[in-house]
Coordinates of C-alpha atoms in Angstrom, one line a residue:
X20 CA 95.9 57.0 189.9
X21 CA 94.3 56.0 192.6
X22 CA 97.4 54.0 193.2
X23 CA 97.9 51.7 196.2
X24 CA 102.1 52.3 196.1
X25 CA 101.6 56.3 196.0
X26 CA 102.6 57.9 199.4
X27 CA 99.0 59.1 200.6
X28 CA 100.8 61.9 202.7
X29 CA 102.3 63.4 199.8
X30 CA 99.3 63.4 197.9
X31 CA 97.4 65.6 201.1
X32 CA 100.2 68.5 200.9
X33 CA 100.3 68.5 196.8
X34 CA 98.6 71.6 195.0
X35 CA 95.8 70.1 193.2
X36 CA 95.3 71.3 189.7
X37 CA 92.3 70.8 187.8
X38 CA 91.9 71.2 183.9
X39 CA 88.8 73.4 182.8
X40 CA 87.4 73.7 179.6
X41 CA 88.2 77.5 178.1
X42 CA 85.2 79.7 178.4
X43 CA 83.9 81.0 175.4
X44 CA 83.5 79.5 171.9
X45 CA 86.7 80.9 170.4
X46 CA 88.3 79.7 173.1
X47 CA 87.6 76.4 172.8
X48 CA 87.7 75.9 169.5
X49 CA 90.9 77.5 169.5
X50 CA 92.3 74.8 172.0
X51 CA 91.0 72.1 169.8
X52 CA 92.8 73.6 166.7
X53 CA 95.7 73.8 168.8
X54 CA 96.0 69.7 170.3
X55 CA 95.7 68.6 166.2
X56 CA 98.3 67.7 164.1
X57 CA 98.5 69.2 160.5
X58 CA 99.0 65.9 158.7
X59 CA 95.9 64.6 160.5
X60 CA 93.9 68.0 159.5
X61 CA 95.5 68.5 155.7
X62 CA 96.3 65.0 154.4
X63 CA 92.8 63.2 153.6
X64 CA 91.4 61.7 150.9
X65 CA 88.0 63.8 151.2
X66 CA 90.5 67.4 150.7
X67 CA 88.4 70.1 152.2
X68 CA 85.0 67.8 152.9
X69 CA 87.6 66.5 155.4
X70 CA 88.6 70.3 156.6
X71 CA 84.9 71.3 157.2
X72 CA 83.6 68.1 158.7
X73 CA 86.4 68.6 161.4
X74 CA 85.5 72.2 162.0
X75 CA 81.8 71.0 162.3
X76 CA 82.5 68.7 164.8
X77 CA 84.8 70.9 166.5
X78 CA 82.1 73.7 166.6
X79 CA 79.4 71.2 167.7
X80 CA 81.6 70.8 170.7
X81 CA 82.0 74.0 172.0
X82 CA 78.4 74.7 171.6
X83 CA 77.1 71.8 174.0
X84 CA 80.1 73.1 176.4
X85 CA 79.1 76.6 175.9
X86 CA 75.4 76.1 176.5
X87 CA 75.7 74.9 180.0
X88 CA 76.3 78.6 181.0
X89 CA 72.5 79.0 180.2
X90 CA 71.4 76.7 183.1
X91 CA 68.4 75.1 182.5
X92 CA 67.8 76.5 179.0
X93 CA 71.0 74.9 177.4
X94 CA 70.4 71.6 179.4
X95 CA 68.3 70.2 181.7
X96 CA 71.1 68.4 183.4
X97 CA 74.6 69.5 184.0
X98 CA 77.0 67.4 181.4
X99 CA 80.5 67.3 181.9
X100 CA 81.2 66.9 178.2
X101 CA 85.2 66.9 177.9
X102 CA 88.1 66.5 174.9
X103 CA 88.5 62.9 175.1
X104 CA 84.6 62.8 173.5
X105 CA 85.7 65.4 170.9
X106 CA 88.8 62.7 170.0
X107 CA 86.8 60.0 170.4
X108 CA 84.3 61.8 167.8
X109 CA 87.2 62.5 165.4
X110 CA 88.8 59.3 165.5
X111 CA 85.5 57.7 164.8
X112 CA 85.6 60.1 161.7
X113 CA 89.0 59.0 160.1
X114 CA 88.0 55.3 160.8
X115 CA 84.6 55.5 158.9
X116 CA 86.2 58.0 155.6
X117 CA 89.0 55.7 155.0
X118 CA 87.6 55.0 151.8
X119 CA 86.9 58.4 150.6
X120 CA 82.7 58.0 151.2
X121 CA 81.3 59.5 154.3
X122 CA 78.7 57.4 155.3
X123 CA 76.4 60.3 157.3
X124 CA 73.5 58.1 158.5
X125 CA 75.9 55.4 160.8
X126 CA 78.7 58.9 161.6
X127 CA 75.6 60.4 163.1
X128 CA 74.4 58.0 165.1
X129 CA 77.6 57.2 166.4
X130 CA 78.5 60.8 167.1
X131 CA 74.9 61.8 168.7
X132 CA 73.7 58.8 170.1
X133 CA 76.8 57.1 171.6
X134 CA 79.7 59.4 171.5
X135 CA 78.1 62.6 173.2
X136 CA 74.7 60.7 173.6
X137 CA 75.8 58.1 176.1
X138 CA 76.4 60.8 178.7
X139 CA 72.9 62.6 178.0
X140 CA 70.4 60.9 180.6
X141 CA 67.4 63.0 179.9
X142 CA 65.0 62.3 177.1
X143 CA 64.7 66.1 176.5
X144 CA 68.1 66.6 176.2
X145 CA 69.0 64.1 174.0
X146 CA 66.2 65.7 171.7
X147 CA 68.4 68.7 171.8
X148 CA 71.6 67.0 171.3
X149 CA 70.3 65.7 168.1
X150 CA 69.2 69.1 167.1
X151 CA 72.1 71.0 167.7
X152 CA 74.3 68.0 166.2
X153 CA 72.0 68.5 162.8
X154 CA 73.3 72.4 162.7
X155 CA 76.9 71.3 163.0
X156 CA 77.0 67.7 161.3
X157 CA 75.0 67.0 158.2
X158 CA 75.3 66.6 154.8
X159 CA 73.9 70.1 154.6
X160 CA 76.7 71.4 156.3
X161 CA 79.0 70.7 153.3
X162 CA 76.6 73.2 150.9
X163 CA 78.4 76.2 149.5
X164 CA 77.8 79.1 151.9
X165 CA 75.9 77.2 154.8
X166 CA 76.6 79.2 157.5
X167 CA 76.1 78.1 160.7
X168 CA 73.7 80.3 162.2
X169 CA 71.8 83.6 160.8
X170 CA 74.3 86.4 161.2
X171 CA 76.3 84.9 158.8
X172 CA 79.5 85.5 161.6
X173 CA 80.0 81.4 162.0
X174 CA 80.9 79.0 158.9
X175 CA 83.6 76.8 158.0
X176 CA 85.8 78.7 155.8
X177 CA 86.9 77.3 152.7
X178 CA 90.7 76.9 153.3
X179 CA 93.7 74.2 153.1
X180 CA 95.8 74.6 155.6
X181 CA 95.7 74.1 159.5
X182 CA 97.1 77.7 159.9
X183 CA 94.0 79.0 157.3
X184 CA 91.5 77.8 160.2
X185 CA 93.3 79.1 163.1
X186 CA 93.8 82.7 161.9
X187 CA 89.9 82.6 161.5
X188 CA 89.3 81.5 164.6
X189 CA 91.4 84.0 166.1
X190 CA 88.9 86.7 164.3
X191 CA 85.9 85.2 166.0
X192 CA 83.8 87.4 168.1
X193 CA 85.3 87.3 171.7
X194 CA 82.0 87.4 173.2
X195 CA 79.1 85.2 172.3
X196 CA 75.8 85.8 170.8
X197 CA 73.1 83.7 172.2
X198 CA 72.2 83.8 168.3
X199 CA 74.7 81.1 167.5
X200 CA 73.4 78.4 169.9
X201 CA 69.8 79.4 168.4
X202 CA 68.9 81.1 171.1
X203 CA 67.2 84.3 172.1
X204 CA 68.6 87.0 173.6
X205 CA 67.1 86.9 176.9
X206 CA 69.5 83.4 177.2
X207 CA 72.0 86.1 178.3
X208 CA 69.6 87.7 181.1
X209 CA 68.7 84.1 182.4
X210 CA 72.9 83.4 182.4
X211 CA 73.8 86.9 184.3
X212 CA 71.2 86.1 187.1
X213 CA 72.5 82.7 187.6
X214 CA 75.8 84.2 187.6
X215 CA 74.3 86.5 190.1
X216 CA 72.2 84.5 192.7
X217 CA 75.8 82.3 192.6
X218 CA 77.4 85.1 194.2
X219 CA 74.6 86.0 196.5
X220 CA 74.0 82.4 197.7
X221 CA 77.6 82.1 198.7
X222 CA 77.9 85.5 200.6
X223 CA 75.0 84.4 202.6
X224 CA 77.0 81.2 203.5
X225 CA 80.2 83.1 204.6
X226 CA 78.1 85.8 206.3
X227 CA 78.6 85.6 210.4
X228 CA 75.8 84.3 212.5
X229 CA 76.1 86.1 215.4
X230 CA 74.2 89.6 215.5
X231 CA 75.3 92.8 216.3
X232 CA 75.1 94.8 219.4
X233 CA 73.6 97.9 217.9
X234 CA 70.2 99.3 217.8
X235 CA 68.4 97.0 214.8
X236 CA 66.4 93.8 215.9
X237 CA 68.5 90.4 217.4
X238 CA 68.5 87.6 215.2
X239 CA 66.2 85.7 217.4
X240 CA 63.6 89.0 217.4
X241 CA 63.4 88.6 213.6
X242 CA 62.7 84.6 213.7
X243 CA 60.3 84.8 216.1
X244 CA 58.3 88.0 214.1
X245 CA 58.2 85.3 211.1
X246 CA 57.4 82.1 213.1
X247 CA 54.5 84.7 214.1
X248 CA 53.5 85.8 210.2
X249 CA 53.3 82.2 209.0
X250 CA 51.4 80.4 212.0
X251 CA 48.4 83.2 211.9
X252 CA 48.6 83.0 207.7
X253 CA 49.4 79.5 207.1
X254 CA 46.3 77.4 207.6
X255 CA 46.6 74.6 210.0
X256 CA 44.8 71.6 208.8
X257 CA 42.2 70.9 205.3
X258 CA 38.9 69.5 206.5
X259 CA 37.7 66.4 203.8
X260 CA 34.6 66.3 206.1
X261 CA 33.4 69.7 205.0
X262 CA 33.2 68.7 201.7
X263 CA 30.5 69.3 199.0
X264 CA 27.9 66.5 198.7
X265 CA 28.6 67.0 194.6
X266 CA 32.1 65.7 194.8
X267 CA 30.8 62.1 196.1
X268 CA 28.0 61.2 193.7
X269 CA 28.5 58.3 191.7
X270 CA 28.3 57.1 188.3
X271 CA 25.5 54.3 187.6
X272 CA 28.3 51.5 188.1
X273 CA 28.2 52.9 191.7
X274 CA 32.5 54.6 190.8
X275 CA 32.9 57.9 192.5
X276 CA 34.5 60.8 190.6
X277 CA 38.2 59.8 189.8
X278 CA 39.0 63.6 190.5
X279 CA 37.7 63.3 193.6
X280 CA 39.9 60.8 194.7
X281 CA 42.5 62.7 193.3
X282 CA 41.5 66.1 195.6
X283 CA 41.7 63.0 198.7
X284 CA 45.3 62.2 198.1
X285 CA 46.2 65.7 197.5
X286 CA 44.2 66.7 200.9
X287 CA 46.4 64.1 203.0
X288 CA 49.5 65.3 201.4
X289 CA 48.6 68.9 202.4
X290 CA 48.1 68.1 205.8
X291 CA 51.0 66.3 206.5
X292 CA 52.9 69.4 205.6
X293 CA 50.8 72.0 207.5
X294 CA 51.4 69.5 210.7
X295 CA 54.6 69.5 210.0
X296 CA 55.0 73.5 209.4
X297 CA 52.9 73.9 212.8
X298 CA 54.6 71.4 215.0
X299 CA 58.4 72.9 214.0
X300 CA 57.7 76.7 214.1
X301 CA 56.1 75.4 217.7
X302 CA 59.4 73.6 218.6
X303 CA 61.6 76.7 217.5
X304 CA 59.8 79.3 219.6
X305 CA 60.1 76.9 222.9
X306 CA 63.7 76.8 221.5
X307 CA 64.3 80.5 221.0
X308 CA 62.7 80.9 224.4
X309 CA 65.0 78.2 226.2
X310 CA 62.5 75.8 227.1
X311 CA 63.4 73.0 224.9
X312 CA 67.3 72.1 223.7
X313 CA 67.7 73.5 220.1
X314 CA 68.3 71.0 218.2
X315 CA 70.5 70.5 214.5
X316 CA 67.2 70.3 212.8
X317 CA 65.9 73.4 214.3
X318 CA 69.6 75.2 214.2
X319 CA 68.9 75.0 210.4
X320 CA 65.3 76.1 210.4
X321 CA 66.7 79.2 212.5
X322 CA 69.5 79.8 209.4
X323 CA 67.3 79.0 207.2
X324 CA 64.3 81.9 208.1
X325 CA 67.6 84.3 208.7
X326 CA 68.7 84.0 204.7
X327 CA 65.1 84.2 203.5
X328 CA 65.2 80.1 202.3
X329 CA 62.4 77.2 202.6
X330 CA 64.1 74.9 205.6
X331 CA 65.2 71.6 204.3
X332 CA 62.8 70.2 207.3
X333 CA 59.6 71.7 205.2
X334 CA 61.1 71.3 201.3
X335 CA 61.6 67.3 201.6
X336 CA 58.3 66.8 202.5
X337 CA 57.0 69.5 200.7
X338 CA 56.4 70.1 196.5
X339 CA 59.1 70.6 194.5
X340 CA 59.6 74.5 194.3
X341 CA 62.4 77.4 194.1
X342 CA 60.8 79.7 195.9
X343 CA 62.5 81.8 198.4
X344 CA 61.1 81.5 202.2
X345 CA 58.2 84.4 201.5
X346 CA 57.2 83.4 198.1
X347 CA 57.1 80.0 199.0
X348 CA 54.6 81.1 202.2
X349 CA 52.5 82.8 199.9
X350 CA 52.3 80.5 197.0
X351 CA 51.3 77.3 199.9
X352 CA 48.6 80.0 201.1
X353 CA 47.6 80.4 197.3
X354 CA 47.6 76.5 197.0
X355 CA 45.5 75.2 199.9
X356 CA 43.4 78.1 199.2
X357 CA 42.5 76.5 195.9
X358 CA 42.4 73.1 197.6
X359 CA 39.7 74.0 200.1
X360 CA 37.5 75.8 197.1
X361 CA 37.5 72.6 195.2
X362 CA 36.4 71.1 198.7
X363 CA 33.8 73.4 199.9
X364 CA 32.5 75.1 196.4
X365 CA 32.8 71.2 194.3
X366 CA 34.8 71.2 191.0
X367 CA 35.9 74.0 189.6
X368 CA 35.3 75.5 185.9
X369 CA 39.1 75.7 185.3
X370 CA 42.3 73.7 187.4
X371 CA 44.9 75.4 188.7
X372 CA 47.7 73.0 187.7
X373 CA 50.7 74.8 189.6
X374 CA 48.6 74.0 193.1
X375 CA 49.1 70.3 192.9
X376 CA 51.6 68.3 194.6
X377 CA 51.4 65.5 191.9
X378 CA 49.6 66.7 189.2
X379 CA 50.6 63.7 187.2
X380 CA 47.7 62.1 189.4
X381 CA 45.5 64.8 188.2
X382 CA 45.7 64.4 185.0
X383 CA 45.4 60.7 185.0
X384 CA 42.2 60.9 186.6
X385 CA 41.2 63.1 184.0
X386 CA 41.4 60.4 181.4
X387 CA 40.3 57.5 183.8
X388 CA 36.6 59.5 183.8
X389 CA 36.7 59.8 180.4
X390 CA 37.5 55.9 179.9
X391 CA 34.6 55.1 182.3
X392 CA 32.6 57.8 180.6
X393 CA 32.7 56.3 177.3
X394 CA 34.1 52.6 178.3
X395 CA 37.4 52.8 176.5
X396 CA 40.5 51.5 177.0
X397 CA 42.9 54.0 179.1
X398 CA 46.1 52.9 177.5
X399 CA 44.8 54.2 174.4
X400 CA 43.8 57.7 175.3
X401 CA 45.8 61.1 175.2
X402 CA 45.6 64.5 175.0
X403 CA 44.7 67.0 172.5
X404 CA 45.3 70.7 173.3
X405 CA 42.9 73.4 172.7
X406 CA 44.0 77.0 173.5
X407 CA 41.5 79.3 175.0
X408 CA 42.6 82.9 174.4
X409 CA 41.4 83.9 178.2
X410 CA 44.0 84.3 180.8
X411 CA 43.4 83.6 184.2
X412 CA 45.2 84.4 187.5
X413 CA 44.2 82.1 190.5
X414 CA 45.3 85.0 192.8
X415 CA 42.4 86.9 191.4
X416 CA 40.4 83.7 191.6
X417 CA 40.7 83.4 195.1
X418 CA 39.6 86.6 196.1
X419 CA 36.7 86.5 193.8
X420 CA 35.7 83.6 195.5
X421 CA 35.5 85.5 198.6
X422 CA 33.0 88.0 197.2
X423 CA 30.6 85.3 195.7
X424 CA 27.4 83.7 197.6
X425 CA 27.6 80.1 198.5
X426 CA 26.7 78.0 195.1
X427 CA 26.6 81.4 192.8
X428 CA 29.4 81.3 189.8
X429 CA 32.4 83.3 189.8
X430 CA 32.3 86.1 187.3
X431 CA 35.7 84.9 185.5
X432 CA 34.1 81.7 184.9
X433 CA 31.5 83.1 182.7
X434 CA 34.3 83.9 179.9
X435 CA 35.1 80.4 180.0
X436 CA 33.4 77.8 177.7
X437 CA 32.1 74.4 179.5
X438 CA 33.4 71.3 177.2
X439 CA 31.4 68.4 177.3
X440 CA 35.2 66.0 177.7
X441 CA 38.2 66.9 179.1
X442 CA 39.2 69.4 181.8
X443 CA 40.3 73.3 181.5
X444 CA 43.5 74.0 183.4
X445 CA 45.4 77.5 183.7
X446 CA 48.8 78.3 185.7
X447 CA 51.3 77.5 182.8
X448 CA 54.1 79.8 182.3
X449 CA 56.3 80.0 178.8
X450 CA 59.7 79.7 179.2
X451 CA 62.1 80.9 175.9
X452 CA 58.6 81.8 174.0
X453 CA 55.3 83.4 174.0
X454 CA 51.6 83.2 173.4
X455 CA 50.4 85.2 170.1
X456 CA 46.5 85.5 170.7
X457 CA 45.9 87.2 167.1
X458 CA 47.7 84.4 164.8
X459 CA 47.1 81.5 168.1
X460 CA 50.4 80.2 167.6
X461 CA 54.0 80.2 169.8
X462 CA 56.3 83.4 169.1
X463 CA 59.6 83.9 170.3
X464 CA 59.3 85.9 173.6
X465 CA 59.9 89.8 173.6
X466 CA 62.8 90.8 175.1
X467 CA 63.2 91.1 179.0
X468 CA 59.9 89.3 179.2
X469 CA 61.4 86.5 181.1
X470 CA 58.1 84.0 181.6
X471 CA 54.6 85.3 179.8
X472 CA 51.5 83.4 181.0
X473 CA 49.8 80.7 178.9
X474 CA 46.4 81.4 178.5
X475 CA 43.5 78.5 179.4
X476 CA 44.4 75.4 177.9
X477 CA 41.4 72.8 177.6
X478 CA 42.8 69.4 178.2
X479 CA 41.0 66.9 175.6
X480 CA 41.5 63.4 175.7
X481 CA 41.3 61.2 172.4
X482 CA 41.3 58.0 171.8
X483 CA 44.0 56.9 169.3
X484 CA 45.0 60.6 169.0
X485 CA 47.7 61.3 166.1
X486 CA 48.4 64.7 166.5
X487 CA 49.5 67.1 163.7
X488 CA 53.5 67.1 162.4
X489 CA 53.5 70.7 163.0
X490 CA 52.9 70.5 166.6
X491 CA 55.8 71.6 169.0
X492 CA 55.7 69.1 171.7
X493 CA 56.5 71.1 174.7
X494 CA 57.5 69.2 177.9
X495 CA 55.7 70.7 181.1
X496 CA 58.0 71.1 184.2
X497 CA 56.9 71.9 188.0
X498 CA 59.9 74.1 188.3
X499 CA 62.3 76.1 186.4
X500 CA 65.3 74.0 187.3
X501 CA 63.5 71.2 185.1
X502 CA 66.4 68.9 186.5
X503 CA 64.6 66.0 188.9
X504 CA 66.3 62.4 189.8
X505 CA 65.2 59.6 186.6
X506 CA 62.3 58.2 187.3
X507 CA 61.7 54.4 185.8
X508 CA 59.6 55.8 183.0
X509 CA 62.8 57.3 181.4
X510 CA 61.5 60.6 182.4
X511 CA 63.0 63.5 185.4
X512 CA 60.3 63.6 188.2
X513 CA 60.2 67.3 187.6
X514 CA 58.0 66.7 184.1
X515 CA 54.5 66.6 184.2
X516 CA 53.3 66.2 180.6
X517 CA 54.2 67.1 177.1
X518 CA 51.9 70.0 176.1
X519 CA 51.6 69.7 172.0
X520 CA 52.0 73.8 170.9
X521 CA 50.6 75.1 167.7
X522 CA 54.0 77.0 165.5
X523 CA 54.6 78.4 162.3
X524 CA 58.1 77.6 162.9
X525 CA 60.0 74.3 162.6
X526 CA 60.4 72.2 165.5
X527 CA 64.3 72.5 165.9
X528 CA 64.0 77.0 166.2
X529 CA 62.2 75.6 169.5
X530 CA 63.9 72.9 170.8
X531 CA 67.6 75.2 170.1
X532 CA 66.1 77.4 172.5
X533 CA 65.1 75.2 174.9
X534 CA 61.3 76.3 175.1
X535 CA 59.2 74.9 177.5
X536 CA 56.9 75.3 180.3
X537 CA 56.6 76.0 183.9
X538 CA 53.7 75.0 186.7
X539 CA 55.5 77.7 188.7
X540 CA 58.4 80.7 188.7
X541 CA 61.4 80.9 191.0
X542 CA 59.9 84.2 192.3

């Protein structure tokens, strides 16, 4: 199939099946114990190397299936990982032991990097691949009692016989800990409200449009009472003119600020979505009134302000974000609120990183001053991270900022140190850890606390940094999905930078549990 001689008619009124993977660990191991033929299992020359290898492999499949249930904490993109790679993986296995050596170095490769790894298109998750694949597939594996994760509950066992393997996997624990993928357990809060906003998201879809004929508000009543709210909150233009005279003086090569052009481009891209946030709700209330046809575009604004969701019409042009319809109003408030400080009050002591719409760009010009500044070459600078133990909330910033004099300093800023290179930003949120202020390292995160706050981060560049082996390089998303289309430097368009995190903890405990972090939440 697809087969030009196969009646198309009969393929429209057939029942379409589709073969899932089991859910659940046991399950799935227990399906691959079940396709495998005892003479393939039991008759090697490596004895029970060969038994253990298998299971390894075996179990290192399940895993990456069983991880995707975590969203973007087990990967960053969806993989449909299926058996034929597991067979491919095992085949690949009798082919390379033929001669009663197991040559690790070329069977891992092969496994991680081309088996599984040629389906993994993100550089983050092919870190993790390699990771989990070292848990699973490693000379270490073969130890006396290695066990496969810390309970002790998950191990190869040491037995002969095909049957030997599948009565222990029958007395495998039904449910799964997120221990056993390395994970906290706050995995399993993160996979229940996925599970959950699934459900929600499609009873919205089915729900009728039409509204009732009862007392409450019509549907139209209620889009109109929050076209209102967001034209009289939602600012309708940013004013480049009104900026402060320090933004625009220039270095003694005559070079303005590369900052400031950076707050330009960010300006223009600002207003181009406040016009077109203005000129729509405009076009829907002529449209709810009947003075204009309502059109497909504004049909889906209308649906979209009904189930509480950012309209298409506003999130393509728009910064990435997951917000729903009245966190997203607030945060674009929050955001050309910090825009227009920068403008009117000149730089400020600390960035807010979350209120860019590219802060690639921002960051970029960061090291382009400090080039200029001390004539280096910008291909060879980077950043070193320096953690500031002062949290800072740009909410709180804001409406300091309305209390202050014209030119007087904001009281927050007076906690913060002023480094003579390099920029301080704030806005970062932890995802899968937290910040320990007393030993100023990365702990795991305490339980229910979904996202804990970074604290101030001062952004250093170096020239011909080499940072330290310990260092847990932590890739920087704009949202929590983490997923954005490839970009041509082999990167998703949803990472920013890698943040380099202090850790008394090897590197693998962090990338198992998928820690990163976040320019914004989903709430």
């Amino acid at each position: 199939m697809p087969s030009s001689t196969f009646p198309v008619t009969v393929l429209q009124n057939s029942v379409k099946v589709t073969n899932e993977p089991p859910k659940g660990l046991r399950a799935n191991i227990r399906r691959a114990f079940t396709e495998m033929t005892p003479s393939f299992f039991e008759e090697n020359i490596l004895g029970r190397k060969w038994r253990q290898i298998i299971f390894g492999v075996c179990f290192f499949h399940a895993i990456i299936q069983e991880r995707k249930k975590f969203g973007p904490l087990g990967w960053n993109i969806c993989y449909e990982f299926n058996d034929s790679d597991r067979e491919c993986a095992l085949l690949n296995l009798n082919l390379y032991c033929q001669e009663g050596k197991i040559p690790w170095d070329a069977l891992i490769y092969i496994t991680g990097e081309i088996t599984y790894g040629g389906r993994v298109t993100d550089t983050w998750d092919q870190r993790c691949l390699r990771t989990v694949l070292k848990r699973f597939f490693s000379p270490e594996t073969l130890e006396e009692d290695y066990k496969y994760s810390e309970s002790g509950i998950y191990f190869a066992p040491l037995a002969d016989s095909l049957q030997e393997f599948k009565d222990y996997i029958e007395n495998l624990p039904l449910m799964d800990d997120p221990e056993i993928f390395g994970m906290h357990e706050n995995a399993n809060l993160v996979f229940q409200y996925k599970e959950t906003n699934t459900l929600i998201n499609t009873i919205l879809e089915v729900q009728p449009r039409s509204s009732s004929g009862g007392e409450g508000k019509s549907n139209d009543e209620i889009v109109q009472e929050l076209v209102a709210s967001v034209r009289t909150r939602v600012p309708e233009t940013l004013e480049m003119e009104s900026a402060s005279e320090s933004l625009f003086i220039r270095d003694p090569q005559g070079r303005l600020n590369s900052l400031t052009t950076v707050l330009g481009q960010e300006v223009d891209r600002f207003n181009k979505l406040l016009k077109l946030i203005h000129t729509s709700l405009e076009t829907l209330n002529k449209a709810i009134a009947g003075l204009v046809v309502m059109s497909e575009e504004m049909e889906k604004v209308y649906n979209s302000f009904l189930n509480n969701q950012v309209p298409s019409l506003w999130s393509s042009t728009a910064y990435p974000s997951l917000k729903p319809l009245g966190s997203w109003v607030k945060d674009l408030i929050l955001r050309t609120a910090f825009v227009d400080l920068w403008l009117k009050g000149g730089q400020p002591k600390s960035f807010w990183i979350s209120g860019f719409f590219f802060p690639q760009g921002f960051l970029t010009g960061t090291l382009q001053n400090h080039a200029r500044k001390y004539n280096l070459p910008i291909d060879e600078l980077s950043f070193k991270y320096n953690m500031i133990p002062t949290y800072r909330d740009q909410a709180a910033v804001i409406e300091a900022a309305k209390t202050v004099q014209f030119g007087q300093e904001l009281p927050m800023d007076l906690e913060l140190p002023s480094p003579e290179d390099g920029v301080l930003v704030h806005g970062m949120f932890m995802d899968a850890s937290r910040w320990d202020n007393t030993e100023m390292v990365i702990e795991d995160a305490l339980p229910g606390q979904m996202n804990p706050m970074l604290p101030v981060v001062h952004f250093e560049p170096q020239q011909n940094y080499v940072p330290n082996p310990t260092l847990y390089h932590s890739p920087l998303y704009k949202t929590g999905a983490r997923a954005g289309t490839l970009s041509t430097t082999g990167h998703s368009t949803n990472f920013v930078v890698t943040v380099l995190l202090p850790s008394k903890r090897s590197k693998d405990y962090w990338i198992a549990k998928g820690s990163a972090l976040l320019c914004q939440l989903n709430e």
